[in-house]
């Protein structure tokens, strides 16, 4: 936060020739106006002079670039005096503030060219609370020699350019009975002994950010709550234990150490630290127990964002801490599928609610690995796995995260969302899946309850295929723009320069299209079934007839037996089965011999079949009424279907 501010502030860097060598030394990011009640930017000229501007609370004599060397007299009682951006070199008289009333709470002397300030200068301002001396060229010795009223709580000496604890400043103590916040950011301090603040008993906030600190000697600082040592050159984690294992910083809650060169932590005595910021350091190995509850009993928030070196291992139980709520491992290029991250690394983090692991590598993480790593983190409310090459999610991937409210999956390689993937997540409200490779979104992806609960769903920047299947989504998007519009466009990948919102397709055509398709399929199926049935019936028509007669045969045989028993005589002696092509031979050769010479009675179908009766019945009756059957085998017989039937019938 602080750093991005500094960068922003650089943009409006006011040209000038003041003593700060670092170009980043500009108006501090500390926001006075939000902290000082009733301070408004003054817009009007003061009634009795035009050197300053006045408002109810503020006398603003800033920005005269050296033209103003004293505080002009202005009628009225003010709370804030702004004397910044003048080019005052020295304040050598204790009368300097004689023209202002003693109601003054804030004095801003930022960015003058002060090299000297008389110790008693603030003596007449008996209600002073904030003093801004930043952006000058004062030394520690000068600053700490000033007699701050016992009302002053905030002292800002950042960005002094030369301010460092040099040889002449050695042994200088900062003593004040009232200062709680001391801002020494953006100086050039290389070496500091915190014993210098021992005589400032209620100091609770100490900013030493953006110095050149490499040699920090800690000393018992009993009331310090907030220590910011970010952007320095520290190699070692500050010493926090006394020789008897008591804490040197017993009340410390916030410890900020980002942008240093720290690579390990061994022995710590920080019973109250809740927020530990270690991003941009040189940690390569995070051993078991490094951030355990035993070492940091009160830890809630731990940042290990973007190490300046490749992380080689996070060992098992590295974060064994049931009270840890917030863990940030963003931008470490950690391969979660490899042994770099032990699969038990997060075991014990049962209270974790925010897990930020974006910009790492989940390319080869199977659902088993994922579940082993994170499956037990059932208290999660925020999970950020953006830009981490996540290629696939399964419907059970997030099933255990019933409290998850924010899920970030932006910038991954997802091509598909399984139906109901988020249905188990009873709290999901904000979902970011923008900039993936999702082509289509099924109507069943989001269950009704999930869809109702979502307050933010970002699916922009995906190569959507605009066709009938996406129309439902387009409707949803248009009916609830506040859920979807977050700057990422919904572009149709298959139609150049067309956004989903502008994509038009006749809904009737889509409906018709799908109806017609199912109708055609149904009709085709019915026709095919009929055809198949017909083929089967045709192919087996003789066999089927035979089956039919078989079914009736029992009764026929009974009848036959009965007839035989009654001494029934057959109408024919022989039933002759022959092919139609052989009729000539049968009539001219066979008949004369068998009937004429031998006196047998033959049944031949040309002569004896009853006209009008079905041929099958004729065959059946003839066969039953004949004592014997004669088959006239010939090539024609083999080919004739009726003969085959007769043969089969006789065999049965
Ligand atoms: C200060 O003096 C310089 C030179 O005399 C002048 O150009 C500038 O406008 C003055 N600035 C103000 C704020 O009066
Ligand atoms: C007080 O203001 C007057 C005019 O505004 C100025 O002449 C005088 O020098 C100021 N006194 C001090 C101590 O700055
Ligand atoms: C004093 O004025 C400058 C602009 O000239 C402004 O940036 C700063 O916030 C003001 N200080 C206070 C305490 O209001
Ligand atoms: C600073 O304080 C320490 C400890 O209270 C004391 O020993 C030392 O003499 C003081 N130094 C100065 C210059 O007052
Ligand atoms: C670090 O500071 C301590 C005391 O402030 C001093 O004794 C020591 O020599 C310093 N070490 C280095 C390497 O400057
Ligand atoms: C302090 O704690 C460390 C680590 O827990 C231990 O090795 C050391 O013996 C302790 N020292 C004392 C004096 O108790
Ligand atoms: C995890 O921490 C708990 C509580 O501090 C402790 O009892 C347990 O032994 C630790 N587990 C491992 C595997 O270190
Ligand atoms: C869900 O949690 C249970 C119990 O902790 C565990 O056995 C299971 O593997 C987890 N499922 C997933 C998908 O992580």
XYZ file of C-alpha atoms and ligand atoms in Angstrom:
764
model
C 0.000 0.000 0.000
C 2.566 2.450 1.182
C 4.821 1.791 -1.777
C 2.186 2.088 -4.412
C 1.307 5.416 -2.850
C 4.858 6.588 -3.165
C 4.866 5.637 -6.821
C 1.596 7.449 -7.403
C 2.819 10.471 -5.589
C 5.893 10.576 -7.816
C 3.636 11.576 -10.665
C 2.971 14.985 -9.220
C 6.427 15.585 -7.898
C 6.749 19.325 -7.508
C 9.900 20.647 -9.135
C 12.145 22.380 -6.673
C 15.609 22.469 -5.263
C 15.240 20.961 -1.910
C 17.649 18.786 -0.156
C 16.234 15.321 -0.451
C 18.349 13.214 -2.759
C 15.810 10.431 -3.149
C 13.316 11.351 -5.832
C 10.705 9.446 -3.874
C 10.826 12.022 -1.080
C 7.542 13.729 -1.613
C 4.492 14.496 0.452
C 4.101 11.566 2.816
C 1.283 9.179 2.250
C 0.030 9.762 5.757
C -3.290 11.393 5.311
C -3.526 14.326 7.639
C -6.917 15.436 6.629
C -8.503 12.120 7.526
C -6.856 12.128 10.924
C -7.304 15.757 11.823
C -10.930 16.468 12.564
C -12.387 19.458 10.792
C -9.522 20.046 8.364
C -10.759 21.161 4.956
C -8.695 22.491 2.115
C -8.992 26.280 2.505
C -10.276 28.029 -0.591
C -10.614 31.657 0.424
C -8.070 34.370 0.931
C -7.788 35.407 4.533
C -9.642 38.684 5.296
C -6.620 40.732 6.377
C -3.915 39.476 4.014
C -3.508 37.577 0.777
C -0.437 35.572 1.740
C -2.487 32.810 3.285
C -5.817 31.108 2.687
C -8.325 30.593 5.457
C -11.044 28.200 6.376
C -12.826 27.640 9.672
C -10.067 25.461 11.015
C -7.046 25.933 8.784
C -4.602 28.735 8.188
C -2.889 27.710 5.000
C 0.288 29.626 4.227
C 1.801 26.838 2.163
C 3.408 26.948 -1.261
C 5.206 30.276 -1.318
C 8.457 28.652 -2.450
C 10.705 30.804 -0.316
C 8.768 34.034 -0.541
C 7.433 33.661 2.978
C 9.798 33.540 5.931
C 7.410 34.336 8.783
C 3.881 33.454 9.813
C 1.688 36.484 9.006
C -0.823 37.691 11.504
C -4.367 36.594 10.739
C -7.362 37.317 12.929
C -9.081 34.166 14.156
C -8.504 30.948 15.980
C -7.307 28.036 13.929
C -6.482 24.431 14.590
C -4.172 23.746 11.678
C -1.240 25.788 10.430
C 0.048 24.743 7.046
C 3.457 26.238 6.397
C 4.646 23.573 3.993
C 6.463 24.295 0.734
C 8.164 27.468 1.798
C 11.903 27.808 1.783
C 12.576 28.565 5.376
C 16.146 27.648 6.284
C 16.271 28.350 9.984
C 13.908 28.882 12.855
C 16.098 30.598 15.376
C 13.540 32.495 17.414
C 11.114 31.067 19.919
C 8.766 33.867 18.731
C 8.244 32.156 15.383
C 4.664 31.194 16.225
C 3.853 34.468 18.062
C 1.271 35.444 15.437
C -0.850 32.294 15.866
C -3.231 31.521 18.689
C -2.482 28.734 21.114
C -5.459 26.773 19.806
C -3.211 25.274 17.155
C -3.275 21.432 17.075
C -1.367 20.735 13.874
C 1.750 22.412 12.500
C 2.927 21.396 9.077
C 6.452 22.465 8.141
C 6.902 19.828 5.469
C 9.364 20.535 2.698
C 11.005 23.722 3.773
C 14.775 23.849 3.766
C 15.185 23.751 7.503
C 18.684 22.961 8.733
C 18.218 24.331 12.187
C 15.369 24.680 14.590
C 15.519 26.229 18.031
C 14.578 23.732 20.775
C 11.950 25.948 22.435
C 10.092 26.905 19.235
C 6.889 25.020 20.075
C 6.759 26.126 23.691
C 3.922 28.619 23.229
C 1.623 26.110 21.412
C 0.211 24.388 24.449
C -2.354 22.237 22.581
C -0.108 20.965 19.805
C -0.767 17.339 18.821
C 0.813 16.803 15.392
C 4.149 18.131 14.200
C 5.278 17.621 10.643
C 8.987 18.280 10.167
C 9.474 15.953 7.211
C 11.140 16.898 3.971
C 13.730 19.132 5.634
C 17.427 18.734 6.282
C 17.454 18.508 10.021
C 19.631 16.038 11.859
C 18.525 13.551 14.483
C 20.379 15.591 17.022
C 18.416 18.756 16.143
C 15.086 17.010 15.976
C 15.475 15.162 19.228
C 16.733 18.258 20.963
C 13.427 20.028 20.303
C 11.210 20.328 23.296
C 7.888 18.881 22.243
C 5.004 19.814 24.422
C 3.651 17.008 26.509
C 0.591 17.152 24.246
C 2.384 16.135 21.044
C 1.410 12.623 20.029
C 2.521 12.454 16.439
C 5.902 13.421 15.176
C 6.761 13.089 11.546
C 10.411 13.318 10.551
C 10.313 11.309 7.382
C 12.167 12.133 4.255
C 14.935 14.215 5.765
C 17.455 13.304 3.141
C 20.411 13.508 5.479
C 18.733 12.213 8.546
C 20.658 9.280 9.810
C 22.103 8.098 13.007
C 25.605 9.114 12.150
C 28.614 9.345 14.445
C 27.486 12.703 15.797
C 24.052 11.326 16.635
C 25.348 8.388 18.656
C 23.915 8.283 22.115
C 21.127 10.677 21.227
C 17.908 9.726 22.962
C 14.471 10.618 21.828
C 12.625 11.547 24.936
C 9.046 12.602 25.044
C 6.424 11.681 27.538
C 3.593 11.932 25.006
C 4.641 10.886 21.509
C 2.925 7.648 20.506
C 3.653 7.722 16.801
C 7.046 8.464 15.320
C 7.476 8.397 11.576
C 11.075 8.104 10.382
C 10.338 6.610 6.972
C 12.344 7.536 3.897
C 15.580 8.547 5.571
C 19.036 7.095 5.210
C 19.377 5.374 8.535
C 21.803 2.478 8.282
C 22.289 1.521 11.861
C 19.944 2.031 14.755
C 19.855 1.101 18.390
C 16.301 1.031 19.608
C 17.526 1.894 23.075
C 17.293 5.486 21.764
C 13.504 5.238 22.226
C 13.652 3.777 25.694
C 12.956 7.135 27.260
C 9.778 7.565 25.219
C 7.656 5.306 27.344
C 4.377 5.318 25.482
C 5.718 5.091 21.942
C 3.398 2.640 20.206
C 4.051 3.137 16.515
C 7.478 3.367 14.949
C 7.900 3.692 11.198
C 11.390 3.051 9.908
C 10.350 2.050 6.430
C 12.477 2.802 3.405
C 15.777 3.488 5.097
C 19.077 1.719 4.580
C 18.945 -0.138 7.810
C 21.192 -3.172 8.001
C 22.220 -3.041 11.642
C 19.259 -2.948 13.949
C 19.869 -3.401 17.627
C 16.650 -4.088 19.423
C 16.081 -3.129 23.025
C 13.180 -3.540 25.347
C 10.442 -1.303 23.944
C 7.579 -2.207 26.152
C 4.667 -0.346 24.587
C 5.422 -0.717 20.927
C 2.435 -2.079 19.009
C 3.409 -1.381 15.449
C 6.913 -1.619 14.008
C 7.441 -1.052 10.321
C 10.902 -2.008 9.078
C 9.952 -2.638 5.457
C 12.266 -1.692 2.568
C 15.529 -1.855 4.426
C 18.613 -4.022 4.142
C 18.124 -6.351 7.057
C 19.664 -9.791 6.684
C 18.433 -11.130 9.979
C 15.066 -11.305 11.567
C 15.298 -8.759 14.432
C 16.348 -10.177 17.751
C 13.257 -10.379 19.925
C 14.331 -12.485 22.923
C 16.291 -11.496 25.984
C 18.908 -13.846 27.337
C 16.252 -15.286 29.618
C 13.796 -15.796 26.755
C 11.624 -12.829 27.665
C 10.333 -10.686 24.843
C 11.999 -7.402 23.881
C 8.792 -6.370 22.124
C 6.177 -7.851 24.405
C 3.223 -5.790 23.143
C 4.071 -5.810 19.452
C 1.058 -6.646 17.247
C 2.161 -5.554 13.761
C 5.617 -6.420 12.503
C 6.317 -5.337 8.946
C 9.540 -6.604 7.387
C 8.798 -6.751 3.666
C 11.517 -5.877 1.118
C 14.492 -6.916 3.210
C 16.950 -9.762 2.754
C 15.814 -12.074 5.491
C 16.032 -15.791 4.744
C 15.256 -17.489 8.017
C 13.731 -17.172 11.437
C 15.031 -19.195 14.307
C 14.261 -18.108 17.774
C 11.481 -15.617 18.384
C 9.740 -14.167 21.428
C 6.767 -12.304 20.019
C 3.815 -13.344 22.117
C 1.397 -10.781 20.677
C 2.309 -10.453 17.034
C -0.835 -10.920 14.980
C 0.265 -9.543 11.671
C 3.607 -10.534 10.223
C 4.635 -9.200 6.838
C 7.626 -10.947 5.269
C 6.954 -10.525 1.568
C 9.809 -9.792 -0.863
C 12.521 -11.354 1.277
C 14.889 -14.210 0.553
C 13.200 -17.207 2.111
C 14.126 -20.347 0.172
C 13.162 -22.911 2.752
C 10.293 -22.753 5.168
C 11.002 -25.434 7.724
C 8.514 -27.336 9.804
C 7.242 -25.288 12.702
C 8.529 -21.944 11.330
C 5.187 -20.238 11.741
C 3.647 -22.594 14.237
C 1.426 -21.681 17.115
C 4.259 -22.446 19.505
C 6.481 -19.796 17.907
C 3.901 -17.115 17.145
C 1.076 -17.772 19.566
C -1.092 -14.849 18.406
C -0.398 -14.854 14.686
C -3.437 -14.241 12.494
C -2.099 -12.811 9.285
C 1.062 -13.901 7.517
C 2.285 -12.515 4.217
C 4.966 -14.325 2.230
C 4.240 -12.700 -1.099
C 6.698 -12.806 -4.016
C 10.025 -13.884 -2.563
C 13.017 -12.351 -4.295
C 14.537 -15.772 -4.658
C 13.205 -19.099 -5.844
C 11.431 -20.928 -3.040
C 12.812 -24.435 -2.799
C 10.774 -26.037 -0.104
C 7.846 -25.549 2.194
C 8.112 -28.381 4.667
C 5.343 -30.260 6.367
C 3.667 -28.505 9.284
C 5.328 -25.218 8.273
C 2.146 -23.348 9.198
C 0.898 -25.590 11.977
C -1.270 -22.900 13.516
C -4.920 -23.265 14.339
C -5.468 -19.523 14.899
C -3.891 -18.377 11.626
C -6.600 -16.701 9.556
C -4.868 -15.210 6.601
C -1.999 -16.644 4.583
C -0.581 -15.059 1.457
C 1.826 -17.027 -0.733
C 1.063 -15.168 -3.936
C 3.604 -14.951 -6.759
C 6.120 -17.503 -5.638
C 6.017 -19.756 -8.713
C 5.510 -22.667 -6.320
C 4.796 -25.936 -8.097
C 2.117 -27.424 -5.896
C 2.335 -30.772 -7.673
C 6.001 -31.259 -6.848
C 7.833 -31.946 -3.611
C 8.560 -28.204 -3.288
C 5.363 -27.928 -1.307
C 4.949 -30.806 1.088
C 1.477 -32.258 0.933
C 1.185 -31.711 4.688
C 2.365 -28.105 4.570
C -1.034 -26.740 5.531
C -1.916 -29.351 8.081
C -2.955 -27.695 11.306
C -4.252 -24.474 9.723
C -7.727 -25.335 10.772
C -8.784 -21.732 11.318
C -7.546 -20.388 7.986
C -10.152 -18.209 6.315
C -8.135 -16.342 3.653
C -5.722 -18.246 1.450
C -3.996 -16.404 -1.360
C -1.951 -18.658 -3.609
C -2.343 -16.857 -6.902
C 0.484 -16.758 -9.444
C 1.863 -20.139 -8.537
C 1.765 -23.360 -10.526
C -1.171 -25.759 -10.372
C -0.609 -27.242 -13.816
C -0.190 -30.860 -12.727
C -2.108 -30.771 -9.486
C -4.520 -33.712 -9.525
C -7.726 -33.674 -7.565
C -6.138 -36.045 -5.039
C -3.188 -33.694 -4.422
C -5.519 -30.720 -4.200
C -7.735 -32.450 -1.735
C -4.776 -33.581 0.362
C -3.271 -30.093 0.442
C -6.389 -28.056 1.073
C -9.206 -30.492 1.803
C -8.999 -29.901 5.548
C -9.240 -26.104 5.300
C -12.953 -26.094 5.834
C -13.065 -22.578 7.331
C -11.939 -20.838 4.132
C -13.968 -17.823 3.092
C -11.547 -16.424 0.514
C -9.495 -18.523 -1.873
C -7.405 -16.937 -4.589
C -5.852 -19.282 -7.153
C -5.725 -16.799 -10.005
C -3.088 -16.980 -12.734
C -1.847 -20.374 -11.654
C -2.319 -22.568 -14.732
C -5.296 -24.371 -13.237
C -6.439 -26.524 -16.158
C -9.421 -28.363 -14.806
C -11.795 -28.265 -11.874
C -13.998 -31.127 -10.802
C -17.419 -31.015 -9.305
C -15.971 -32.226 -5.990
C -12.942 -29.903 -5.978
C -14.591 -27.297 -3.789
C -17.189 -29.510 -2.195
C -15.661 -29.224 1.288
C -15.459 -25.423 1.202
C -18.941 -24.774 2.439
C -18.043 -21.369 3.914
C -16.157 -20.078 0.886
C -17.557 -16.712 -0.153
C -14.917 -15.408 -2.553
C -13.352 -17.669 -5.145
C -10.778 -16.346 -7.590
C -9.896 -18.492 -10.581
C -9.073 -15.723 -13.066
C -6.276 -16.037 -15.604
C -6.086 -19.812 -15.594
C -6.372 -22.393 -18.382
C -9.896 -23.593 -17.666
C -11.799 -24.650 -20.766
C -14.847 -26.087 -19.118
C -16.819 -25.772 -15.894
C -18.464 -29.007 -14.817
C -22.189 -28.868 -14.189
C -22.946 -28.106 -10.567
C -19.274 -27.468 -9.720
C -20.276 -24.833 -7.175
C -23.502 -26.315 -5.905
C -21.925 -27.645 -2.701
C -20.605 -24.210 -1.753
C -23.339 -22.837 0.423
C -21.814 -19.363 0.776
C -20.273 -18.609 -2.599
C -21.108 -15.008 -3.449
C -18.216 -13.677 -5.504
C -16.722 -15.718 -8.305
C -14.018 -14.588 -10.692
C -13.304 -16.814 -13.662
C -12.341 -14.163 -16.160
C -9.478 -14.604 -18.616
C -9.667 -18.351 -18.917
C -10.346 -20.382 -22.058
C -13.992 -21.130 -21.446
C -15.902 -21.443 -24.716
C -19.356 -22.256 -23.574
C -21.308 -22.061 -20.348
C -23.882 -24.734 -19.822
C -27.269 -23.912 -18.414
C -26.615 -26.434 -15.641
C -23.295 -25.006 -14.461
C -24.872 -22.910 -11.749
C -27.590 -24.452 -9.659
C -30.553 -22.280 -8.880
C -29.413 -21.490 -5.332
C -25.885 -20.563 -6.373
C -27.185 -18.356 -9.167
C -29.478 -16.548 -6.755
C -26.758 -15.964 -4.178
C -24.052 -14.690 -6.522
C -23.408 -10.975 -6.259
C -20.464 -11.009 -8.593
C -19.702 -13.374 -11.415
C -16.899 -12.388 -13.730
C -16.632 -14.570 -16.812
C -15.286 -11.853 -19.072
C -12.302 -12.252 -21.369
C -13.127 -15.818 -22.258
C -13.274 -17.005 -25.877
C -17.031 -17.550 -25.811
C -18.691 -19.278 -28.742
C -21.763 -17.209 -29.508
C -24.484 -19.608 -30.616
C -27.813 -20.933 -29.437
C -26.251 -22.547 -26.350
C -25.121 -19.233 -24.910
C -28.416 -17.387 -25.292
C -29.564 -18.290 -21.772
C -26.354 -16.772 -20.377
C -26.757 -13.636 -22.463
C -30.236 -13.216 -20.987
C -28.923 -13.640 -17.444
C -26.116 -11.182 -18.139
C -28.536 -8.601 -19.457
C -31.024 -9.033 -16.664
C -28.414 -8.567 -13.925
C -25.676 -6.286 -15.293
C -24.440 -5.366 -11.807
C -23.359 -8.969 -11.265
C -21.453 -9.267 -14.491
C -20.013 -5.922 -15.495
C -16.562 -5.517 -14.054
C -14.712 -4.095 -17.016
C -13.797 -7.411 -18.584
C -15.600 -7.667 -21.914
C -17.686 -10.652 -22.945
C -16.451 -11.158 -26.490
C -17.693 -13.623 -29.077
C -14.635 -15.554 -30.177
C -16.408 -16.846 -33.261
C -17.590 -13.404 -34.431
C -14.861 -10.803 -34.704
C -15.566 -7.526 -32.890
C -18.927 -8.649 -31.522
C -19.648 -8.587 -27.817
C -22.014 -11.100 -26.313
C -24.333 -8.222 -25.403
C -24.560 -7.186 -29.064
C -24.883 -10.708 -30.382
C -28.315 -11.290 -31.896
C -29.802 -14.627 -32.768
C -33.455 -15.377 -33.344
C -34.566 -17.295 -30.311
C -37.397 -18.933 -32.264
C -34.858 -20.264 -34.721
C -32.881 -21.785 -31.858
C -35.973 -23.324 -30.313
C -37.182 -24.567 -33.711
C -33.748 -25.830 -34.499
C -33.600 -27.987 -31.431
C -37.258 -29.165 -31.805
C -36.843 -30.054 -35.436
C -33.701 -31.964 -34.640
C -35.358 -34.085 -31.965
C -38.403 -34.659 -34.206
C -36.233 -35.891 -37.053
C -34.335 -38.175 -34.734
C -37.556 -39.663 -33.323
C -39.080 -40.300 -36.746
C -35.875 -41.858 -38.029
C -35.758 -44.160 -35.037
C -39.341 -45.317 -35.547
C -38.795 -45.932 -39.266
C -35.599 -47.820 -38.626
C -37.303 -50.001 -36.028
C -40.079 -50.839 -38.481
C -37.614 -51.629 -41.206
C -35.655 -53.868 -38.882
C -38.811 -55.650 -37.775
C -39.849 -56.124 -41.385
C -36.452 -57.552 -42.344
C -36.561 -59.945 -39.428
C -40.107 -61.066 -40.194
C -39.290 -61.508 -43.870
C -36.112 -63.397 -43.200
C -37.749 -65.812 -40.774
C -41.218 -65.966 -42.252
C -41.091 -69.760 -42.821
C -39.660 -70.478 -39.482
C -42.337 -68.368 -37.912
C -45.117 -70.152 -39.728
C -43.591 -73.350 -38.624
C -43.498 -72.174 -35.025
C -47.091 -71.279 -35.344
C -47.997 -74.737 -36.573
C -45.776 -76.323 -33.968
C -47.783 -74.529 -31.376
C -50.935 -76.061 -32.783
C -49.371 -79.412 -33.578
C -49.913 -81.023 -30.258
C -53.646 -80.861 -30.746
C -53.296 -82.039 -34.368
C -51.185 -84.985 -33.288
C -53.736 -85.825 -30.650
C -56.392 -85.772 -33.312
C -54.267 -87.920 -35.569
C -53.674 -90.437 -32.818
C -57.371 -90.460 -32.036
C -58.194 -91.050 -35.687
C -55.670 -93.853 -35.868
C -57.099 -95.420 -32.744
C -60.566 -95.316 -34.291
C -59.188 -97.227 -37.266
C -59.341 -94.169 -39.430
C -58.105 -94.564 -42.916
C -55.942 -91.928 -44.641
C -57.347 -90.174 -47.611
C -54.007 -90.471 -49.387
C -51.238 -92.984 -49.329
C -48.501 -90.543 -50.280
C -48.108 -86.787 -50.160
C -45.739 -85.749 -52.935
C -43.735 -82.605 -52.322
C -42.099 -81.231 -55.450
C -41.058 -77.988 -57.030
C -43.398 -76.319 -59.495
C -40.764 -76.713 -62.225
C -40.870 -80.501 -61.797
C -44.638 -80.745 -62.374
C -44.259 -82.176 -65.855
C -42.092 -85.040 -64.615
C -44.458 -85.739 -61.723
C -47.549 -85.830 -63.931
C -46.058 -87.682 -66.843
C -43.588 -90.043 -65.213
C -44.423 -90.455 -61.537
C -48.207 -90.318 -61.496
C -48.847 -93.035 -64.144
C -46.495 -95.445 -62.339
C -47.612 -94.881 -58.765
C -51.306 -94.367 -59.320
C -51.737 -96.308 -62.544
C -49.536 -99.319 -62.032
C -49.270 -99.548 -58.216
C -52.691 -98.245 -57.364
C -51.610 -95.767 -54.725
C -53.556 -92.585 -53.969
C -51.287 -89.575 -54.236
C -51.789 -86.031 -52.974
C -50.308 -83.549 -55.439
C -51.033 -79.909 -55.040
C -52.050 -79.097 -58.637
C -54.880 -81.561 -58.339
C -55.733 -82.115 -54.690
C -55.246 -78.809 -52.922
C -58.591 -77.246 -52.097
C -58.888 -73.994 -54.046
C -59.463 -70.969 -51.887
C -57.840 -72.565 -48.851
C -54.511 -71.082 -47.741
C -51.599 -72.969 -49.171
C -50.093 -73.541 -45.724
C -53.328 -75.086 -44.509
C -53.500 -77.143 -47.670
C -49.990 -78.463 -47.089
C -50.713 -79.146 -43.466
C -53.980 -80.945 -44.180
C -52.504 -82.997 -46.986
C -49.545 -84.042 -44.879
C -51.816 -85.088 -42.009
C -54.134 -86.995 -44.342
C -51.311 -88.898 -46.007
C -49.710 -92.038 -44.657
C -46.338 -91.300 -46.261
C -44.503 -88.318 -47.666
C -42.447 -88.368 -50.792
C -39.975 -85.671 -51.633
C -38.939 -85.116 -55.195
C -35.422 -83.796 -54.782
C -34.087 -81.710 -57.612
C -32.147 -78.473 -57.999
C -35.525 -76.720 -58.178
C -36.629 -78.289 -54.919
C -33.611 -76.895 -53.136
C -34.434 -73.456 -54.466
C -38.153 -73.416 -53.832
C -39.272 -71.719 -50.620
C -42.499 -73.683 -50.474
C -40.628 -76.933 -50.774
C -38.384 -75.870 -47.949
C -41.456 -75.202 -45.888
C -42.901 -78.602 -46.731
C -39.636 -80.260 -45.857
C -39.406 -78.429 -42.531
C -43.013 -79.162 -41.800
C -42.641 -82.831 -42.495
C -39.502 -83.068 -40.386
C -41.218 -81.564 -37.423
C 7.793 33.807 -5.190
O 8.746 34.657 -5.793
C 9.063 34.342 -7.129
C 10.181 35.252 -7.566
O 10.096 36.459 -6.912
C 7.824 34.518 -7.986
O 8.099 34.194 -9.301
C 6.748 33.609 -7.468
O 5.523 33.784 -8.173
C 6.493 33.876 -6.005
N 5.572 32.869 -5.510
C 4.552 33.179 -4.792
C 3.680 32.060 -4.376
O 4.287 34.320 -4.471
C 3.359 38.822 12.626
O 2.728 39.290 11.465
C 3.134 40.580 11.010
C 2.318 40.979 9.819
O 1.466 40.051 9.392
C 4.589 40.526 10.657
O 5.026 41.813 10.275
C 5.390 40.059 11.875
O 6.750 39.925 11.545
C 4.828 38.724 12.345
N 5.537 38.400 13.595
C 6.312 37.264 13.647
C 6.905 36.984 14.966
O 6.487 36.560 12.690
C -0.614 21.682 3.452
O -0.732 22.039 2.118
C -0.305 21.090 1.197
C -0.439 21.683 -0.197
O 0.227 22.871 -0.286
C -1.150 19.860 1.358
O -0.687 18.862 0.474
C -1.046 19.374 2.780
O -1.893 18.250 2.953
C -1.436 20.456 3.736
N -1.220 19.992 5.111
C -2.205 19.840 5.995
C -1.834 19.446 7.362
O -3.377 20.020 5.700
C 20.126 7.769 26.527
O 19.465 6.878 27.390
C 20.297 5.862 27.921
C 19.423 4.906 28.697
O 18.435 5.576 29.378
C 21.364 6.503 28.778
O 22.199 5.489 29.259
C 22.143 7.463 27.929
O 23.085 8.156 28.707
C 21.229 8.502 27.304
N 21.984 9.282 26.374
C 21.865 10.626 26.328
C 22.735 11.325 25.346
O 21.134 11.227 27.075
C 25.717 -2.420 14.887
O 25.305 -1.533 15.911
C 25.852 -1.821 17.177
C 25.250 -0.881 18.199
O 24.420 0.067 17.620
C 27.358 -1.682 17.098
O 27.906 -2.011 18.339
C 27.887 -2.625 16.035
O 29.253 -2.422 15.848
C 27.200 -2.375 14.711
N 27.597 -3.346 13.748
C 27.893 -3.046 12.503
C 28.296 -4.163 11.622
O 27.875 -1.903 12.098
C 15.411 -20.050 25.141
O 14.686 -20.782 24.163
C 15.504 -21.529 23.266
C 14.649 -22.164 22.225
O 13.422 -22.482 22.716
C 16.278 -22.579 24.087
O 17.115 -23.286 23.188
C 17.104 -21.867 25.152
O 17.725 -22.821 25.960
C 16.231 -20.976 26.022
N 17.046 -20.209 26.891
C 16.755 -20.029 28.186
C 17.723 -19.218 29.003
O 15.761 -20.521 28.677
C 0.951 -28.674 15.697
O 0.721 -27.715 16.706
C 0.080 -28.224 17.839
C -0.224 -27.067 18.778
O 0.865 -26.190 18.886
C 0.980 -29.274 18.485
O 0.356 -29.801 19.624
C 1.260 -30.365 17.483
O 2.175 -31.280 18.011
C 1.828 -29.778 16.207
N 1.908 -30.810 15.214
C 3.016 -31.073 14.551
C 2.936 -32.206 13.611
O 4.032 -30.405 14.680
C -13.393 -33.356 2.535
O -13.081 -33.491 3.894
C -13.017 -34.825 4.324
C -12.781 -34.817 5.832
O -11.805 -33.876 6.190
C -11.927 -35.565 3.577
O -11.880 -36.895 3.969
C -12.226 -35.491 2.079
O -11.184 -36.074 1.356
C -12.385 -34.057 1.659
N -12.783 -33.998 0.285
C -12.152 -33.246 -0.621
C -12.652 -33.314 -2.009
O -11.209 -32.529 -0.341
